Every structure is written in C-alpha cells, then in structure tokens.
Short mmCIF file of C-alpha atoms and ligand atoms in Angstrom, two decimals:
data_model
loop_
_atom_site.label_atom_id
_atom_site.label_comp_id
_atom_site.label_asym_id
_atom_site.label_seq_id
_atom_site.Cartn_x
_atom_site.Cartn_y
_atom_site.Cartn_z
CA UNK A 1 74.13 63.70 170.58
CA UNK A 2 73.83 61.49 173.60
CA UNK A 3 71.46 58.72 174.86
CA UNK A 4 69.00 59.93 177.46
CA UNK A 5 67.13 58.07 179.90
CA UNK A 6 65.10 59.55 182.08
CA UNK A 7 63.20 57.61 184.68
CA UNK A 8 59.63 59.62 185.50
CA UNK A 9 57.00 61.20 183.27
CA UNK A 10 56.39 63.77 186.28
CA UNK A 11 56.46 67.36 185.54
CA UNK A 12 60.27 67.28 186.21
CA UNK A 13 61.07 64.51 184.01
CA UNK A 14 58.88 65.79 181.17
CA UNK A 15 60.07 69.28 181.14
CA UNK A 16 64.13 67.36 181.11
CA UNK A 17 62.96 65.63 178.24
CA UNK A 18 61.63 68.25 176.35
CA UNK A 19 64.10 70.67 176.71
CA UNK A 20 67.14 67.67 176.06
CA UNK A 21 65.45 66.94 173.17
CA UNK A 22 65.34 70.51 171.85
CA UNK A 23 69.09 70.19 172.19
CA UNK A 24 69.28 67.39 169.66
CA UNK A 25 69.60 64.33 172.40
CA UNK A 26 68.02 61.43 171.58
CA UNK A 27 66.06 60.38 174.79
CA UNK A 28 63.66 57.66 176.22
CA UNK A 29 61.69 58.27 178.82
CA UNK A 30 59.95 55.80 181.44
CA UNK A 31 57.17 56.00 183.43
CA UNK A 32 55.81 52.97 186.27
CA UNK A 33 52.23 54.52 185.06
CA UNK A 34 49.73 53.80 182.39
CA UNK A 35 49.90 57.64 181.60
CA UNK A 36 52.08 60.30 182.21
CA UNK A 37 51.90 63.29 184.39
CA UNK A 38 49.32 61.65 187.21
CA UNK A 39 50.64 63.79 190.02
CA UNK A 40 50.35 66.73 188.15
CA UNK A 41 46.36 66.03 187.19
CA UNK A 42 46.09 66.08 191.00
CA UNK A 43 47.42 69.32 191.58
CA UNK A 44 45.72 72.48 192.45
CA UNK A 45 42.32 70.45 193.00
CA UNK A 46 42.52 69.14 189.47
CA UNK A 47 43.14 73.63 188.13
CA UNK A 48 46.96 73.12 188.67
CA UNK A 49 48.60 75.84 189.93
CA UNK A 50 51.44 75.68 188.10
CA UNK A 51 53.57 78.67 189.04
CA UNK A 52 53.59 82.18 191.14
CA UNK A 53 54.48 85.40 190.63
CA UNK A 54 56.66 85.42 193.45
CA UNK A 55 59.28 83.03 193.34
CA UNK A 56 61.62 83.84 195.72
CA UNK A 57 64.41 81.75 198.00
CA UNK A 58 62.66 82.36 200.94
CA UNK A 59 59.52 80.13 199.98
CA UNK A 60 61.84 77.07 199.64
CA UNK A 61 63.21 74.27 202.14
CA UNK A 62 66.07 72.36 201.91
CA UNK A 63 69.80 72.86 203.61
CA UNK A 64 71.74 73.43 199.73
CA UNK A 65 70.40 77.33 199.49
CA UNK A 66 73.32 77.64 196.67
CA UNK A 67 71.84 75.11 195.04
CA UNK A 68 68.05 76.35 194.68
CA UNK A 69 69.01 79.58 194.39
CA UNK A 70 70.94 78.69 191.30
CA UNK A 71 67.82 76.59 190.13
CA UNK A 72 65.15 79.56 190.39
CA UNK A 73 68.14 81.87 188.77
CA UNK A 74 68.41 79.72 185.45
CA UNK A 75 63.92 79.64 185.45
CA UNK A 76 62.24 82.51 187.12
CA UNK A 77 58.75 83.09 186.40
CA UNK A 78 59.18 84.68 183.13
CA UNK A 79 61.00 82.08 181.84
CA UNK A 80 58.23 79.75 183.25
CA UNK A 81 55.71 81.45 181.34
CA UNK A 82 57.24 81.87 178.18
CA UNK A 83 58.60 77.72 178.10
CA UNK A 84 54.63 76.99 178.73
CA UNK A 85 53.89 80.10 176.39
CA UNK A 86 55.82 78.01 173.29
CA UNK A 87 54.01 74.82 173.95
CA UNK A 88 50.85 76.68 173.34
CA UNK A 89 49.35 77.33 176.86
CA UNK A 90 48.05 80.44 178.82
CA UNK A 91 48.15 81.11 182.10
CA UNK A 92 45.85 83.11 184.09
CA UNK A 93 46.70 84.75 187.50
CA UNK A 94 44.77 83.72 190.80
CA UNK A 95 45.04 85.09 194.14
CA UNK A 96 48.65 85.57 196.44
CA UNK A 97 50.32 85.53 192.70
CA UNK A 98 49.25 81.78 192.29
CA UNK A 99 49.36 80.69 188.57
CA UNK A 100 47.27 78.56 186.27
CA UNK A 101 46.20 77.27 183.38
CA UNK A 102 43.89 79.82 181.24
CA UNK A 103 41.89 76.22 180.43
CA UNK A 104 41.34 75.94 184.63
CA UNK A 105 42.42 72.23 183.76
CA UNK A 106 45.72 70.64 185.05
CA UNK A 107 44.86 68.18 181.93
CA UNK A 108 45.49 70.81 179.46
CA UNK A 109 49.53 70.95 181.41
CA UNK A 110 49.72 67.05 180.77
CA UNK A 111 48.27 67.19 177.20
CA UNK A 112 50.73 70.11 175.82
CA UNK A 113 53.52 68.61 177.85
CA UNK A 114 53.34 65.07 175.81
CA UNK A 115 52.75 66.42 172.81
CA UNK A 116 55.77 68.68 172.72
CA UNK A 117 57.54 65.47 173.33
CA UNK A 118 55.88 63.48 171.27
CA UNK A 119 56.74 65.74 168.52
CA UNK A 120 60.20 65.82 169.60
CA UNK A 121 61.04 62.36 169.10
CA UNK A 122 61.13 61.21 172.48
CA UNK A 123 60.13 57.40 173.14
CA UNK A 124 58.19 57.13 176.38
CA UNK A 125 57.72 53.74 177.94
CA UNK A 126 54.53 53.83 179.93
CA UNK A 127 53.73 50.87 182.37
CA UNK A 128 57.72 50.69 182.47
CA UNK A 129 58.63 50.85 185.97
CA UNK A 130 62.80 50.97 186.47
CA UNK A 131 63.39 48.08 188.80
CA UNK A 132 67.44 48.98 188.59
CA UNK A 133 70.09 51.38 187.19
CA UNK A 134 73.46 49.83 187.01
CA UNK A 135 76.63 51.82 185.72
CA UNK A 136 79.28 50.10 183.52
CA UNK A 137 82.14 51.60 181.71
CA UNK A 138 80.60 55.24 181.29
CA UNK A 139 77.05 53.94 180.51
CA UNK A 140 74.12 53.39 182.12
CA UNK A 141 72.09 50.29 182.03
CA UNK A 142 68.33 50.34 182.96
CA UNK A 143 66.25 47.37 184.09
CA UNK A 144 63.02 47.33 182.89
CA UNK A 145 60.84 44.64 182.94
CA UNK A 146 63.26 41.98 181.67
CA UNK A 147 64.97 44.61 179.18
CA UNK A 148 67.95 46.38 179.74
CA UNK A 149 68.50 49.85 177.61
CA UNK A 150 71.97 51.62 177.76
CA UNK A 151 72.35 55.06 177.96
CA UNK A 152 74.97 57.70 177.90
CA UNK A 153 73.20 59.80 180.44
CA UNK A 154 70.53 58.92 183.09
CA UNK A 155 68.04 61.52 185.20
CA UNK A 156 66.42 60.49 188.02
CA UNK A 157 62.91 62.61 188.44
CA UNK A 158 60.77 59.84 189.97
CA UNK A 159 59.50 62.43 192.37
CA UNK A 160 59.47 61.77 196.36
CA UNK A 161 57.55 59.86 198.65
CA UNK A 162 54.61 61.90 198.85
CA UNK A 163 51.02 60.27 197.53
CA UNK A 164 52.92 57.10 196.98
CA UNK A 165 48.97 55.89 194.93
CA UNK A 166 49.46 58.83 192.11
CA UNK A 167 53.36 56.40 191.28
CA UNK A 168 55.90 58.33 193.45
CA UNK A 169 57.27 55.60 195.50
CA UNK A 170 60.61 56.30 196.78
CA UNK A 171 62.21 54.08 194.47
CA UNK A 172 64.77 57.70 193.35
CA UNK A 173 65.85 57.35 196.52
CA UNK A 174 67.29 53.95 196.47
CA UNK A 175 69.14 54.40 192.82
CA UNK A 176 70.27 57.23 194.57
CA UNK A 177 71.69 55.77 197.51
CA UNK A 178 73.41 53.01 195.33
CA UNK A 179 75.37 55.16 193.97
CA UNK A 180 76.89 56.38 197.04
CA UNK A 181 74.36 59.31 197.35
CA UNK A 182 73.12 60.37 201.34
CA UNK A 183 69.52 61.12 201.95
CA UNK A 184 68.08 63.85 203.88
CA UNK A 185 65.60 62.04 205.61
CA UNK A 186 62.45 62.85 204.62
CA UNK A 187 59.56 63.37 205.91
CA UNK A 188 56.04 64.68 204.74
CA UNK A 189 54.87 68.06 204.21
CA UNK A 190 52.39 69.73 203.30
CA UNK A 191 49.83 67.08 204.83
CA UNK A 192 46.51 67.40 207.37
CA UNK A 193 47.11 66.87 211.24
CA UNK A 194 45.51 64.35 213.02
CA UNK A 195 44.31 65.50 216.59
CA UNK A 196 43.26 63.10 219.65
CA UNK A 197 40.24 65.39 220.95
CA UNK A 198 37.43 63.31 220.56
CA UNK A 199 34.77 65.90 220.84
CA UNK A 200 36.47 67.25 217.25
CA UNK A 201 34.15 64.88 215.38
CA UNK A 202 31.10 66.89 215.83
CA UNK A 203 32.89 69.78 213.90
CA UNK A 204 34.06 67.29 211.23
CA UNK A 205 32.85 69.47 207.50
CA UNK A 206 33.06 73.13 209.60
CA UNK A 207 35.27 75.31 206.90
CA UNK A 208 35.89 78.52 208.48
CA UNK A 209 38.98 81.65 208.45
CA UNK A 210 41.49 80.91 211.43
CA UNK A 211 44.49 81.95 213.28
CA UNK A 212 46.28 78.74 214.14
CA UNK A 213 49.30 79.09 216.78
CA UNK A 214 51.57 76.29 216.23
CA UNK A 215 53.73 75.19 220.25
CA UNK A 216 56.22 72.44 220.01
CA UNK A 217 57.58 71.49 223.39
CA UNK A 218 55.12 74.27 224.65
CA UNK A 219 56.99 76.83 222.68
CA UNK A 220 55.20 79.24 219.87
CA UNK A 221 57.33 78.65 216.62
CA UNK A 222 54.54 79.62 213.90
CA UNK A 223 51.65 81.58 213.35
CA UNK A 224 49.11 81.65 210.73
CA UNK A 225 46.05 83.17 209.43
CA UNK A 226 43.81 81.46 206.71
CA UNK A 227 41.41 78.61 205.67
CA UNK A 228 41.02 76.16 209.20
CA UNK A 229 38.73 72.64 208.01
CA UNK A 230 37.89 70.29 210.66
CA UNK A 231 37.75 66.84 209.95
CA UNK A 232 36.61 63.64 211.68
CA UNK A 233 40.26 63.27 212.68
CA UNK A 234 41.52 65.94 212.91
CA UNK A 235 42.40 69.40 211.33
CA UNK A 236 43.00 70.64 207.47
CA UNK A 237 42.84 73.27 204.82
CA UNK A 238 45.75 76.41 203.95
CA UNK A 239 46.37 77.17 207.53
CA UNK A 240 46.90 73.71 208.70
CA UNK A 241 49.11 72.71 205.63
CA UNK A 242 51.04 75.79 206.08
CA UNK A 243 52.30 74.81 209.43
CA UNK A 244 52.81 70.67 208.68
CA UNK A 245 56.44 70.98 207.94
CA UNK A 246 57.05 72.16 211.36
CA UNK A 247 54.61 69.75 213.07
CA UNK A 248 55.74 66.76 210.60
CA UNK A 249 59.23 67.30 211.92
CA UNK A 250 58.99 67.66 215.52
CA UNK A 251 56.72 64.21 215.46
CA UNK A 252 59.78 62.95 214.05
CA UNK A 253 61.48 64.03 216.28
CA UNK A 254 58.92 62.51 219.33
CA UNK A 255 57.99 66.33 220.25
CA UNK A 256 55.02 67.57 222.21
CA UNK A 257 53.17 69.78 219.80
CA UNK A 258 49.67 71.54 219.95
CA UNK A 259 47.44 74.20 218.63
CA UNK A 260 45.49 77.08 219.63
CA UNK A 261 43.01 78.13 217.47
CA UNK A 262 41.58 81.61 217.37
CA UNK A 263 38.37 80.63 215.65
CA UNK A 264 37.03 84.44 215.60
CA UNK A 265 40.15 86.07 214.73
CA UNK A 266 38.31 89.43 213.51
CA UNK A 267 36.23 90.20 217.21
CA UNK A 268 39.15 90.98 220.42
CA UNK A 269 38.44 87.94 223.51
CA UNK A 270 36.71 91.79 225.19
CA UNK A 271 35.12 91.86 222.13
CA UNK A 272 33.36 88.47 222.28
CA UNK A 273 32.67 88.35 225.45
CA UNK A 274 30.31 91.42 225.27
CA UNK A 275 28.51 90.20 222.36
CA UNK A 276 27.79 87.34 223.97
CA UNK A 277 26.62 88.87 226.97
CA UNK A 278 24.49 91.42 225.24
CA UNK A 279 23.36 88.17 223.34
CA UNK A 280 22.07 86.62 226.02
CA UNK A 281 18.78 88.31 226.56
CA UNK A 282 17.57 86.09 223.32
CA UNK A 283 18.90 83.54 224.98
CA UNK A 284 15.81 82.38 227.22
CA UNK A 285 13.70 79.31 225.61
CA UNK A 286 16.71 78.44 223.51
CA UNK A 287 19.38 75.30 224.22
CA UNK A 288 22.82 76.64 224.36
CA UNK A 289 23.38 75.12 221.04
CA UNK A 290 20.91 76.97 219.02
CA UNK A 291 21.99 80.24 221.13
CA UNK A 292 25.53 79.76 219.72
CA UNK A 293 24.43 79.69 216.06
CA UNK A 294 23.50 82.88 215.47
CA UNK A 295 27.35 83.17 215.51
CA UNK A 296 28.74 80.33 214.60
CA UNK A 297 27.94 76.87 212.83
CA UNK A 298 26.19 74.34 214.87
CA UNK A 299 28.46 71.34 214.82
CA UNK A 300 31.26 73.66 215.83
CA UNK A 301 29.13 74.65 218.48
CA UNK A 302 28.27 71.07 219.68
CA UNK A 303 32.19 70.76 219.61
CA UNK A 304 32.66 73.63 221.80
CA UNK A 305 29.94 72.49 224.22
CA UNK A 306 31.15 68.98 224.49
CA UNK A 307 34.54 69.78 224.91
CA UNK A 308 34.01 72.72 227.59
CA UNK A 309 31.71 69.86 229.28
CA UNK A 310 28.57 72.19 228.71
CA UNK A 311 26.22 69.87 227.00
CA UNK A 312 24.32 69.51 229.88
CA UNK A 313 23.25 72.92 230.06
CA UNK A 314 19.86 72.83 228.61
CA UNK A 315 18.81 76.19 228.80
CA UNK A 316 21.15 79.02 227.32
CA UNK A 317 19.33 81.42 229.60
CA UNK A 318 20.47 79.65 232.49
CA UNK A 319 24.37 80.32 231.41
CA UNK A 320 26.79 81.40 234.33
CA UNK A 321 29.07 84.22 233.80
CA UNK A 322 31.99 81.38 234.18
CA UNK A 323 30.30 79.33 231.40
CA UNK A 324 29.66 82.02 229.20
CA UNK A 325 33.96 82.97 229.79
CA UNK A 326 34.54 79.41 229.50
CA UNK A 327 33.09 79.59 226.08
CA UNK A 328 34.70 83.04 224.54
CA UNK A 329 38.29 81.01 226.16
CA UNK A 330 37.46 78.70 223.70
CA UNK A 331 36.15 80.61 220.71
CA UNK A 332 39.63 82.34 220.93
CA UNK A 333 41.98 80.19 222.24
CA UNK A 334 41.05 76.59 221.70
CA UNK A 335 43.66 74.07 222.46
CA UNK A 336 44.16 70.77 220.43
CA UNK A 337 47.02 68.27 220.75
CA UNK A 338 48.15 67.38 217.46
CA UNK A 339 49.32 63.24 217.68
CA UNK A 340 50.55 62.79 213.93
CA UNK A 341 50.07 64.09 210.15
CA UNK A 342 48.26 62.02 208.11
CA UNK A 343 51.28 60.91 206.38
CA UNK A 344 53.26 60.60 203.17
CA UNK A 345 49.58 59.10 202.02
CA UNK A 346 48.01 62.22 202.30
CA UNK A 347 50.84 64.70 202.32
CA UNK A 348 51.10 67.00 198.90
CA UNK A 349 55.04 66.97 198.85
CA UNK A 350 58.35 65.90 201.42
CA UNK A 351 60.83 67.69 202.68
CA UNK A 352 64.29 66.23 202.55
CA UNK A 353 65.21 63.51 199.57
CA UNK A 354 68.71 63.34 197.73
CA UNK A 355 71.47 65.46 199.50
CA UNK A 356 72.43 68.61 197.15
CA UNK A 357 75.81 68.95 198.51
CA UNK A 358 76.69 65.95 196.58
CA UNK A 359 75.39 67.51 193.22
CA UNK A 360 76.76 70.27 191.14
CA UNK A 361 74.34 73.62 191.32
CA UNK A 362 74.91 74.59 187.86
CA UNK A 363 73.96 71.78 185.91
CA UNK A 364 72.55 69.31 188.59
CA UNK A 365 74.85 66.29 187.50
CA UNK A 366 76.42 63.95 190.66
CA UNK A 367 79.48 64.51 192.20
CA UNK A 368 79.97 61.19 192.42
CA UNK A 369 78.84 59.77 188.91
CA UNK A 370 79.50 61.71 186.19
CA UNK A 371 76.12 62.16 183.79
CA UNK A 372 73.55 60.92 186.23
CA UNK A 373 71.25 63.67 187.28
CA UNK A 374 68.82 64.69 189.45
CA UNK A 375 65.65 66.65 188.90
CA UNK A 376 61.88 67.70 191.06
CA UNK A 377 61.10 66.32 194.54
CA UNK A 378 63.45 63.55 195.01
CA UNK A 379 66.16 66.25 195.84
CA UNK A 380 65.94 68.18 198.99
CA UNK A 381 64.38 70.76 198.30
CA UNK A 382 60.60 71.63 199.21
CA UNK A 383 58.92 74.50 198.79
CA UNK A 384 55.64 76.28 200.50
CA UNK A 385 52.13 76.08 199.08
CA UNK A 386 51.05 78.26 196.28
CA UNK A 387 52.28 76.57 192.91
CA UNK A 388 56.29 77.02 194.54
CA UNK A 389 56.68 72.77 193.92
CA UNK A 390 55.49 72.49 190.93
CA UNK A 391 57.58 75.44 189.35
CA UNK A 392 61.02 73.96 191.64
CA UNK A 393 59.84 70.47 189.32
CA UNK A 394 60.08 72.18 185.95
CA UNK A 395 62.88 74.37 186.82
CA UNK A 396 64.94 71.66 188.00
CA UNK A 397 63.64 69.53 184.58
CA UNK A 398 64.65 72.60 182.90
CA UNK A 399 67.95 73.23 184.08
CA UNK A 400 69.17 69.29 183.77
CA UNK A 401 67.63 69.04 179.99
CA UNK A 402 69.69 72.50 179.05
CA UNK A 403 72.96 71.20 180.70
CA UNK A 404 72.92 67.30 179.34
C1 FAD B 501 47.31 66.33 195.64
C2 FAD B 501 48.51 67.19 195.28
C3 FAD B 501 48.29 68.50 194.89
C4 FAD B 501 49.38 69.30 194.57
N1 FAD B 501 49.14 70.58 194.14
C5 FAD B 501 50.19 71.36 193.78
C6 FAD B 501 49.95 72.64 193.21
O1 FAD B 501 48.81 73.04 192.95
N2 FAD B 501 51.05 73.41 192.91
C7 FAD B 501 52.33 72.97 193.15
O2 FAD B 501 53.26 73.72 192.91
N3 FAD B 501 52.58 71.74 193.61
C8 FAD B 501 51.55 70.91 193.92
N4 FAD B 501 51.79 69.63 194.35
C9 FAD B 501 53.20 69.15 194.41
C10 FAD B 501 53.70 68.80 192.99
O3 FAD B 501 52.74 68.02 192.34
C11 FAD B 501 55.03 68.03 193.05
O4 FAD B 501 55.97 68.79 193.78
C12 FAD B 501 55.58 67.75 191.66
O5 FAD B 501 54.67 66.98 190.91
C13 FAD B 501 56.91 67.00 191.73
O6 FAD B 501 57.33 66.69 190.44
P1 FAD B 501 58.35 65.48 190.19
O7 FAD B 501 58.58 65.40 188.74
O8 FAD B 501 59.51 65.61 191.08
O9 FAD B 501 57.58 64.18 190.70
P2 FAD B 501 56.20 63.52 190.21
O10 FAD B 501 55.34 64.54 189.57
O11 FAD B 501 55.71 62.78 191.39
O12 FAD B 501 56.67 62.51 189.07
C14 FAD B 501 57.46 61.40 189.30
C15 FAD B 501 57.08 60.32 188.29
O13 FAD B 501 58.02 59.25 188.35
C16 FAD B 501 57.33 58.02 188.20
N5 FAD B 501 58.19 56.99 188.78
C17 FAD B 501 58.60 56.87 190.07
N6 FAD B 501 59.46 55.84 190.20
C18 FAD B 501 59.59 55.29 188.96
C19 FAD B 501 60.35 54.19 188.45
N7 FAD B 501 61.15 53.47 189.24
N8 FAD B 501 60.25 53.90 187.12
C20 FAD B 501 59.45 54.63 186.31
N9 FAD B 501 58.71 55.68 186.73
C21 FAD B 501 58.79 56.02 188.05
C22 FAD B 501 56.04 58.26 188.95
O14 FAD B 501 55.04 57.35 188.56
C23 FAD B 501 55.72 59.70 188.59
O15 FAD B 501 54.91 59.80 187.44
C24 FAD B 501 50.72 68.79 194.66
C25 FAD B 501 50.92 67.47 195.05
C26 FAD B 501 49.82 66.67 195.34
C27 FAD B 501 50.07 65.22 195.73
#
C-alpha cells in the first residue's frame, strides 16, 4: 500500500483516485474548490457529454502520438462505459456518437464520482489549494495551507489553463516545470473568435448552419460545415470552435487569418442569384431589409446591408443588378478578419501543457521523478469537440490509478 496524493478533484483526478483506491492505496485528494468536479458541471451545457462512440487517434492533438495512443488502448469506450456502468450510471447516446448521462445532468457524473470515493476511503481536502510540492528522500511533501502531508506517490491532474474561474489555473504547470519538466506552450482551444468588422454587431444572436473556410496567411487550411453564432464580437458555435485550434495558433504565431462564410451553404452562388432575381418582383414598396427576410433573419440582413454599404438603398425595387450580385457575393462568400480568440477565459480546453516525451506511456509516471504522475489536460494532449476531452481526462485518471 502506498500514500497517494493527488492534487485536483477534476474528472482526471477523481477517476485516479478511485481506481488507486480500488487497488488498496491509501490516498488523499485535494481540491483549491469548495466542491469537487466544477469543470465537469460545466460541460456539455450543464448534460455532460462524457464520452463518444468513436474514440479514435485521429480526434486528438498533441506531438507524443505513442503516448495517447497507449492511453485510449488501456480505456476505449467500452471500458468507459462499463467503469461509469459500476458506479451506477447510464449513458444514453446523442448525435455524431456523443455520450451522456441517461439523467441529462453532468451533476449526476460529479455525485456518483464522490461517492465511489467516498466509499472508498479516500480523504478529500476541499478549499485545499497546493501552494507547493517538494521532493525529499523518495517522498513527496505537499504544501497546503500551512500543512505539509507526505506522500509516497504524487499525481498532478489540476487540469490546464482553460476557464481559469471553474479552478484550473495553471498552477500543474509550474510543479511541473520544477521538477525539470518542459512545457508545450499552450495555448487555447476550443474558444469563440473575435472579429474587427464592426457592422457584425447587428447580427449579434443570428444562430444559423454554415460553411466556414478558415485562410491563414491567405492560405485555405480548414473547412467546416455546422452550427455558425454571431456575437457582438465576433463569431461562435460548433463550426467556429472546430476551427480555433488552428486560428488560436497562428495568432500566436502573429498570422494573418480570416474567414469566409458561406451563409447559404445548401442553394449554388447561380442558385441564389436567381432566386433573388425572380424575388424581386415583390420587391417594390418594400426596404431592402424587409425584402431580404423572406430569406434570411433581419439582423443578418442589416449586417449584410451595412457592410456591402447598401443601407442607403431605401427601396428594394430600386436594386441594381451589381447590388443585387454584391449581395449573393456576400450571402456566399462573406469575408471576416478574425483579430484574436476570446481566450483561455472563454476557451473549453488548451492545447499543449506538460511534454509527454518526458513521461512513460504505459503507466504515465515522470522520467525524471520516479512516482510523480501526470493525468487530464495539463499534459499535451487535446482532443476535438464531441465528449473526446473529457474521456482523454478519465482515461488518463484511469490508467495512472491502475499503474500506482
Ligand atoms: C465550458 C466547458 C464545457 C466543456 N464541455 C465538454 C464536454 O461536453 N465534453 C468533453 O469531453 N469535454 C468538455 N470540456 C473539457 C473538459 O471539461 C476538460 O477537458 C476536463 O475537465 C479536464 O479534466 P482535468 O481533470 O484534466 O481538469 P479539470 O476538470 O479542470 O480539473 C482540475 C481540478 O484541479 C483543481 N486544481 C487546480 N490546481 C490546483 C491546486 N494547486 N491545488 C488543488 N486543486 C487544484 C481545479 O480546481 C480543478 O477542480 C469542457 C470544458 C469547459 C470549460
């Protein structure tokens, strides 16, 4: 039996001291927050989507492949199902594969989760933020608010940098890096895109199905299909997130990068452009705003207007055949420069964290210090949306809680 501390209540951490515990450790677990699990309440708009059908290496980021290949290996999706299975929960299947809780609560994940460890024996420290980790002849000494607790093995699963408000602060990163372990930079992921078109404000609330082109330095690197939200500053929903790693990392990098939207991705520009014309004999007696709704929402309209510098067109009956192409141009191929994301604030995970060349793939221990581990999103590893993060976080928990 060893001493376990494990520093994170987050779905990594919990699922490490569950399955540590089964083996007979005795383990302590501490969390900065006044309750376990807050990240994980958050997810999948408060329905958690805790899993998918179709784990595979090829929805994953990070440069160790080995390493997250060996990861998903040792806790595929039926192994998911039945660990959840034995602590009493269902799981229902959404679209794309996407699992979740039969309940539709991410609160019935938390409750299950503690009180498997609860009944386990594990101590959990809540409002027990560890300010330091130091290492002294084999053990491991944790500082927490004026106590120091010695352990014989110590997991790091403090998550990334992502939504620093739900407790995820970083703070893995530096115990990692004083023990000698390099960082991926990271960077967030996952996260809205903030755009410096000013005329995008009108369409702020306009939820609609998109195909989003993603340039960087002018050249096409993704392309996407799916939910497009405009916001007051910018651009969100599936599509959007979908393409933020790419756009996070090229403003990192100080790249040019921009849009184009195909906001009518089901009607060819031909297509369009002879609806519209057709449409235009009930256009007379109307303002080229109230023309344009019969297809599409007003205050994407009023976008479209003010940013083709058309607002002054009063009557839609009065529309030139260059207006009226001006319009289907940008119906089908609007451009937007994107300035920023919105941040590790806003962003839902972060690429990069704790290099995994430095840490052993079958058991996730450090090459450097023997029984400290790593587990969830402070490694680099990040995965696409669809419940891909969460299931990385318990199969990482998983694997360290077997191995310890
Ligand atoms: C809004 C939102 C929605 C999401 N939706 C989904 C989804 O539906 N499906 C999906 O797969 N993924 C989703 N994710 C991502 C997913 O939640 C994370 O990838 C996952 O929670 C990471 O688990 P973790 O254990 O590594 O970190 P976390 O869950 O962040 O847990 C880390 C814990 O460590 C604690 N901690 C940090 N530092 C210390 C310290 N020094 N001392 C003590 N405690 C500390 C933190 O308070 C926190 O509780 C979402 C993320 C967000 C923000």
């Amino acid at each position: 039996m060893k001493r376990v501390g494990i520093v994170g209540a987050g779905a990594s951490g919990l699922v490490c001291a569950i399955e540590a515990a089964r083996k007979g450790h005795k383990v302590s677990l501490f969390e900065k927050n006044s309750k376990v699990g807050r990240k994980i309440l958050a997810t999948g708009n408060g329905k958690c989507n805790i899993s998918n059908l179709n784990i595979s290496l090829s929805r994953y980021h990070g440069e160790s492949v080995a390493t997250i290949k060996e990861v998903l290996k040792r806790f595929d999706t039926v192994t998911c199902k039945s660990f959840f299975a034995k602590l009493g929960l269902e799981m229902r299947e959404g679209e794309a594969g996407k699992l979740y809780p039969m309940s539709h609560q991410a609160s019935s994940v938390v409750d299950l989760l503690l009180h498997e460890a609860r009944s386990l024996g594990v101590d959990i420290f809540l409002e027990s933020e560890v300010k330091s980790i130091a290492h002294q002849q084999g053990a491991f000494c944790l500082h927490v608010k004026e106590q120091s607790y010695l352990f014989d093995a110590c997991v790091i699963g403090t998550g990334s940098l992502a939504m620093p408000n739900l407790g995820s602060s970083g703070s893995g990163y530096g115990f990692a890096q004083s023990f000698g372990h390099r960082l991926v930079e990271p960077y967030p992921s996952l996260v809205q895109c903030v755009c410096d078109e000013a005329s995008i404000e009108r369409a702020s609330g306009v939820k609609m199905e998109a195909r989003v082109e993603l340039y960087i330095e002018n050249q096409k690197v993704q392309s996407v299909q799916g939910d497009l939200l405009f916001t007051a500053y910018g651009l969100s929903g599936s599509a959007i997130l979908e393409i933020s790693r790419n756009v996070s990392y090229a403003c990192l990098k100080q790249e040019r990068v921009h849009v184009i939207l195909d906001l009518m991705p089901t009607l060819s520009k031909e297509a369009l452009q002879s609806l519209l014309q057709k449409r235009l004999s009930l256009a007379k007696g109307k303002s080229l705003s109230l023309w344009l709704e019969g297809i599409i929402p007003k205050k994407l309209a009023l976008m479209i207007l003010e940013k083709e510098k058309l607002l002054h067109v009063k009557d839609a009956s009065q529309l030139s055949m260059k207006e009226l192409k001006k319009i289907v141009f940008a119906l089908k191929a609007l451009s937007l420069h994107v300035k920023e994301t919105k941040g590790f604030e806003s962003a839902e995970v972060c690429a990069g964290g704790v290099d995994m060349s430095e840490i052993e793939p079958k058991n996730l221990m450090s090459r450097k210090i023997k029984e400290l581990y790593f587990c969830g999103e402070v490694l680099d590893v990040d995965g696409d949306c669809g419940g891909f993060n969460l299931h990385f976080a318990w199969a990482s928990g998983f694997c360290v809680g077997q191995s310890l």
